[in-house]
Amino acid sequence: MSKLSSLSLEELYAQPKITPSTRKYILLKEEFSSIKKNWCNKVCRVTHKELPNDDILKDLSEVDVLIISDFVPIPDKKYKKTQQELKHTEEAIIGGIARRALGQGISFSVVTLTKCQTEEPQTQLAMLDCTPYLKQQIELTKPKVIISLSTTTSKALDLKVSNSSDAGKIFYYKDIPVIITLHPRILTMVRQNQSGALWGADYYSVILTDFKKAVMIVKDKVVFPTLEEAIEKVKKRVHVCQTLEHVSRLAAYLKSNSSIKSFDIETTGLDPYAPDAAILCAQFGFRDADGDYTSVVVPLFHPKCPPPYDPEEAWQILVPVLTDPEVFKVGHNIKFDVKYVAVVKGVRVQGVKFDTMLLMHSINSGLQGLYSLKTAVGYYLPETGLMGYEDLLHQKK
């Protein structure tokens, strides 16, 4: 058999079996400016009722925001809804959210990954066979921002993400920002699904917030830094105490400064009753006289603490700050920190005034898994670019 690389496009399509290697060379030689029947009939694994119309790749206008759904809803026999009617309904719902979030002056278009009509649900692998057409639509519409509504559409954009766990994050496809969010269809899913997630109407505000990020990008209100750039910027404002004198100066400042301080600890685990439970470090955040925020870390359990730095002595210096009810403190799920300190160190933290996690819960109480500090930063301070910092940590391992 001739090497696949030397075969013409027609010869590749004529192969008795379309292997992954054959598919690869077809993709290299085919151009998708129009619907290719050979691709749809011989390569694509979507079980289509009829081929898509060439119109989906013609007369496409440039838009500011391109919203990508995964599939056209299958016909509803119970309610006698045609696929075309369901498609219009879905586009109307997505478009309604987009119009509310994007406002006047920002153009958008809603497209689906799968391009043909189907009568049964398709696997993710099958839907991804329509990716070449989607990428052609992106080339034609030249969006400033892409909003991906499902994990499948994100994979089509070569992103290794999960839209449920990575909702709110911003990634890039060929230098185009891609906002990861949830599909509006979850708003009607008021039951618990197989994975244990409980979707419902409370997620409307989450989706709306993600859509509004597109406005910030299109209007250049915010330049979202890369994760590496964001971390480098923050590092300049994070200080680690190296000596007991540093700890003493910090404690004196915290007691004399009237501004509210954030308080957090890092621990060896979540269970304060574990035999080896220990506090690794304590962190305090505050705004200085110029209004700039600063974070100071006090090591409390580190094998490389240089002598004469004594972690236990450092802790004793901090105790008067922690037990002073006039040193006002806030935290994210701060009850964990208070309990851990009480159990491990026998010290009751005083002066706790606010918990931002409880605030998030009060704003929207029907969510699951979206109350973390990481999520709070992503939704309320997206311009920092810090949401997803743990992804970078995994890359560095």
PDB file of C-alpha atoms in Angstrom, residues 145-282:
ATOM      1  CA  VAL A 145     -14.156  36.717  22.172  1.00  0.00           C
ATOM      2  CA  ILE A 146     -15.495  33.151  22.084  1.00  0.00           C
ATOM      3  CA  ILE A 147     -17.926  31.795  24.666  1.00  0.00           C
ATOM      4  CA  SER A 148     -17.858  27.997  24.933  1.00  0.00           C
ATOM      5  CA  LEU A 149     -21.004  26.426  26.384  1.00  0.00           C
ATOM      6  CA  SER A 150     -19.886  22.825  26.830  1.00  0.00           C
ATOM      7  CA  THR A 151     -16.871  20.623  27.405  1.00  0.00           C
ATOM      8  CA  THR A 152     -17.283  19.205  23.901  1.00  0.00           C
ATOM      9  CA  THR A 153     -17.094  22.627  22.251  1.00  0.00           C
ATOM     10  CA  SER A 154     -14.073  23.451  24.397  1.00  0.00           C
ATOM     11  CA  LYS A 155     -12.347  20.277  23.181  1.00  0.00           C
ATOM     12  CA  ALA A 156     -13.144  21.308  19.617  1.00  0.00           C
ATOM     13  CA  LEU A 157     -11.133  24.454  20.355  1.00  0.00           C
ATOM     14  CA  ASP A 158      -8.193  22.273  21.450  1.00  0.00           C
ATOM     15  CA  LEU A 159      -8.752  23.096  25.129  1.00  0.00           C
ATOM     16  CA  LYS A 160      -8.305  20.376  27.736  1.00  0.00           C
ATOM     17  CA  VAL A 161     -10.903  21.676  30.174  1.00  0.00           C
ATOM     18  CA  SER A 162     -14.177  20.720  31.807  1.00  0.00           C
ATOM     19  CA  ASN A 163     -16.891  23.352  31.530  1.00  0.00           C
ATOM     20  CA  SER A 164     -18.428  22.301  34.836  1.00  0.00           C
ATOM     21  CA  SER A 165     -15.234  22.485  36.906  1.00  0.00           C
ATOM     22  CA  ASP A 166     -13.532  25.245  34.874  1.00  0.00           C
ATOM     23  CA  ALA A 167     -16.567  27.523  34.504  1.00  0.00           C
ATOM     24  CA  GLY A 168     -15.547  31.157  34.658  1.00  0.00           C
ATOM     25  CA  LYS A 169     -11.980  30.629  33.464  1.00  0.00           C
ATOM     26  CA  ILE A 170     -10.548  32.233  30.354  1.00  0.00           C
ATOM     27  CA  PHE A 171      -8.371  30.279  27.946  1.00  0.00           C
ATOM     28  CA  TYR A 172      -7.179  31.029  24.416  1.00  0.00           C
ATOM     29  CA  TYR A 173      -7.748  29.645  20.947  1.00  0.00           C
ATOM     30  CA  LYS A 174      -5.280  31.177  18.488  1.00  0.00           C
ATOM     31  CA  ASP A 175      -4.952  34.314  20.652  1.00  0.00           C
ATOM     32  CA  ILE A 176      -8.742  34.643  20.911  1.00  0.00           C
ATOM     33  CA  PRO A 177      -9.974  34.669  24.535  1.00  0.00           C
ATOM     34  CA  VAL A 178     -12.346  31.765  25.210  1.00  0.00           C
ATOM     35  CA  ILE A 179     -14.712  32.150  28.163  1.00  0.00           C
ATOM     36  CA  ILE A 180     -15.686  28.796  29.655  1.00  0.00           C
ATOM     37  CA  THR A 181     -19.229  28.650  31.008  1.00  0.00           C
ATOM     38  CA  LEU A 182     -22.265  26.401  31.388  1.00  0.00           C
ATOM     39  CA  HIS A 183     -24.979  25.741  28.829  1.00  0.00           C
ATOM     40  CA  PRO A 184     -28.320  27.424  29.641  1.00  0.00           C
ATOM     41  CA  ARG A 185     -30.067  24.056  29.339  1.00  0.00           C
ATOM     42  CA  ILE A 186     -28.935  23.289  32.886  1.00  0.00           C
ATOM     43  CA  LEU A 187     -31.400  25.923  34.092  1.00  0.00           C
ATOM     44  CA  THR A 188     -34.216  23.468  33.427  1.00  0.00           C
ATOM     45  CA  MET A 189     -32.471  20.516  35.096  1.00  0.00           C
ATOM     46  CA  VAL A 190     -33.946  20.720  38.595  1.00  0.00           C
ATOM     47  CA  ARG A 191     -33.020  17.145  39.452  1.00  0.00           C
ATOM     48  CA  GLN A 192     -29.748  15.575  40.470  1.00  0.00           C
ATOM     49  CA  ASN A 193     -27.866  14.092  37.536  1.00  0.00           C
ATOM     50  CA  GLN A 194     -25.784  10.915  37.399  1.00  0.00           C
ATOM     51  CA  SER A 195     -22.593  12.668  38.476  1.00  0.00           C
ATOM     52  CA  GLY A 196     -24.257  14.026  41.590  1.00  0.00           C
ATOM     53  CA  ALA A 197     -24.490  17.622  40.376  1.00  0.00           C
ATOM     54  CA  LEU A 198     -27.729  19.394  41.105  1.00  0.00           C
ATOM     55  CA  TRP A 199     -28.417  21.925  38.392  1.00  0.00           C
ATOM     56  CA  GLY A 200     -31.191  24.474  38.398  1.00  0.00           C
ATOM     57  CA  ALA A 201     -32.279  28.055  37.791  1.00  0.00           C
ATOM     58  CA  ASP A 202     -29.813  29.424  40.355  1.00  0.00           C
ATOM     59  CA  TYR A 203     -27.049  29.003  37.783  1.00  0.00           C
ATOM     60  CA  TYR A 204     -28.518  31.789  35.642  1.00  0.00           C
ATOM     61  CA  SER A 205     -26.440  34.421  37.447  1.00  0.00           C
ATOM     62  CA  VAL A 206     -23.293  32.316  36.930  1.00  0.00           C
ATOM     63  CA  ILE A 207     -23.856  32.127  33.173  1.00  0.00           C
ATOM     64  CA  LEU A 208     -24.784  35.816  33.002  1.00  0.00           C
ATOM     65  CA  THR A 209     -21.608  36.799  34.849  1.00  0.00           C
ATOM     66  CA  ASP A 210     -19.478  34.803  32.412  1.00  0.00           C
ATOM     67  CA  PHE A 211     -21.192  36.432  29.431  1.00  0.00           C
ATOM     68  CA  LYS A 212     -20.498  39.874  30.932  1.00  0.00           C
ATOM     69  CA  LYS A 213     -16.776  39.130  30.897  1.00  0.00           C
ATOM     70  CA  ALA A 214     -17.001  39.300  27.109  1.00  0.00           C
ATOM     71  CA  VAL A 215     -18.067  42.950  27.409  1.00  0.00           C
ATOM     72  CA  MET A 216     -14.980  43.732  29.458  1.00  0.00           C
ATOM     73  CA  ILE A 217     -12.761  42.190  26.787  1.00  0.00           C
ATOM     74  CA  VAL A 218     -14.499  43.660  23.727  1.00  0.00           C
ATOM     75  CA  LYS A 219     -14.571  47.178  25.180  1.00  0.00           C
ATOM     76  CA  ASP A 220     -10.986  46.889  26.440  1.00  0.00           C
ATOM     77  CA  LYS A 221     -12.129  47.705  29.956  1.00  0.00           C
ATOM     78  CA  VAL A 222      -9.869  44.977  31.247  1.00  0.00           C
ATOM     79  CA  VAL A 223      -6.794  43.356  29.803  1.00  0.00           C
ATOM     80  CA  PHE A 224      -6.776  39.845  31.180  1.00  0.00           C
ATOM     81  CA  PRO A 225      -3.192  38.846  31.938  1.00  0.00           C
ATOM     82  CA  THR A 226      -1.917  35.363  31.416  1.00  0.00           C
ATOM     83  CA  LEU A 227      -1.716  33.297  34.588  1.00  0.00           C
ATOM     84  CA  GLU A 228       2.066  33.653  34.659  1.00  0.00           C
ATOM     85  CA  GLU A 229       1.808  37.457  34.292  1.00  0.00           C
ATOM     86  CA  ALA A 230      -0.825  37.648  37.041  1.00  0.00           C
ATOM     87  CA  ILE A 231       1.309  35.653  39.464  1.00  0.00           C
ATOM     88  CA  GLU A 232       4.395  37.777  38.757  1.00  0.00           C
ATOM     89  CA  LYS A 233       2.355  40.908  39.472  1.00  0.00           C
ATOM     90  CA  VAL A 234       1.023  39.549  42.760  1.00  0.00           C
ATOM     91  CA  LYS A 235       4.429  38.260  43.895  1.00  0.00           C
ATOM     92  CA  LYS A 236       5.601  41.856  44.283  1.00  0.00           C
ATOM     93  CA  ARG A 237       2.994  42.376  47.003  1.00  0.00           C
ATOM     94  CA  VAL A 238       3.566  39.150  48.897  1.00  0.00           C
ATOM     95  CA  HIS A 239       6.217  39.160  51.612  1.00  0.00           C
ATOM     96  CA  VAL A 240       7.499  36.246  53.687  1.00  0.00           C
ATOM     97  CA  CYS A 241       8.827  36.891  57.184  1.00  0.00           C
ATOM     98  CA  GLN A 242      12.450  35.753  57.384  1.00  0.00           C
ATOM     99  CA  THR A 243      13.249  36.711  60.984  1.00  0.00           C
ATOM    100  CA  LEU A 244      11.466  37.008  64.316  1.00  0.00           C
ATOM    101  CA  GLU A 245      12.015  40.762  64.089  1.00  0.00           C
ATOM    102  CA  HIS A 246       9.939  40.766  60.897  1.00  0.00           C
ATOM    103  CA  VAL A 247       7.164  38.883  62.716  1.00  0.00           C
ATOM    104  CA  SER A 248       7.254  41.342  65.636  1.00  0.00           C
ATOM    105  CA  ARG A 249       7.026  44.332  63.297  1.00  0.00           C
ATOM    106  CA  LEU A 250       4.099  42.710  61.502  1.00  0.00           C
ATOM    107  CA  ALA A 251       2.264  42.027  64.777  1.00  0.00           C
ATOM    108  CA  ALA A 252       2.783  45.619  65.929  1.00  0.00           C
ATOM    109  CA  TYR A 253       1.491  46.959  62.626  1.00  0.00           C
ATOM    110  CA  LEU A 254      -1.593  44.719  62.653  1.00  0.00           C
ATOM    111  CA  LYS A 255      -2.511  45.860  66.182  1.00  0.00           C
ATOM    112  CA  SER A 256      -1.967  49.562  65.454  1.00  0.00           C
ATOM    113  CA  ASN A 257      -3.608  49.708  62.028  1.00  0.00           C
ATOM    114  CA  SER A 258      -7.385  50.124  62.156  1.00  0.00           C
ATOM    115  CA  SER A 259      -8.146  48.649  58.722  1.00  0.00           C
ATOM    116  CA  ILE A 260      -9.738  45.225  58.385  1.00  0.00           C
ATOM    117  CA  LYS A 261      -7.267  42.399  57.820  1.00  0.00           C
ATOM    118  CA  SER A 262      -7.751  39.166  55.961  1.00  0.00           C
ATOM    119  CA  PHE A 263      -6.624  36.048  57.801  1.00  0.00           C
ATOM    120  CA  ASP A 264      -5.870  32.606  56.438  1.00  0.00           C
ATOM    121  CA  ILE A 265      -3.807  29.580  57.367  1.00  0.00           C
ATOM    122  CA  GLU A 266      -2.305  26.753  55.360  1.00  0.00           C
ATOM    123  CA  THR A 267      -2.392  23.358  57.047  1.00  0.00           C
ATOM    124  CA  THR A 268      -1.157  19.803  56.671  1.00  0.00           C
ATOM    125  CA  GLY A 269      -4.719  18.617  56.058  1.00  0.00           C
ATOM    126  CA  LEU A 270      -8.396  19.283  56.594  1.00  0.00           C
ATOM    127  CA  ASP A 271      -8.739  17.343  59.848  1.00  0.00           C
ATOM    128  CA  PRO A 272      -7.461  19.298  62.872  1.00  0.00           C
ATOM    129  CA  TYR A 273      -7.830  16.172  65.022  1.00  0.00           C
ATOM    130  CA  ALA A 274      -5.369  14.162  62.930  1.00  0.00           C
ATOM    131  CA  PRO A 275      -2.267  13.075  64.907  1.00  0.00           C
ATOM    132  CA  ASP A 276       0.059  15.005  62.595  1.00  0.00           C
ATOM    133  CA  ALA A 277      -2.177  18.083  62.161  1.00  0.00           C
ATOM    134  CA  ALA A 278      -0.103  21.262  62.001  1.00  0.00           C
ATOM    135  CA  ILE A 279      -0.306  24.834  60.750  1.00  0.00           C
ATOM    136  CA  LEU A 280       2.218  25.445  57.984  1.00  0.00           C
ATOM    137  CA  CYS A 281       1.871  29.209  57.813  1.00  0.00           C
ATOM    138  CA  ALA A 282      -0.390  32.127  58.654  1.00  0.00           C
TER     139      ALA A 282
END
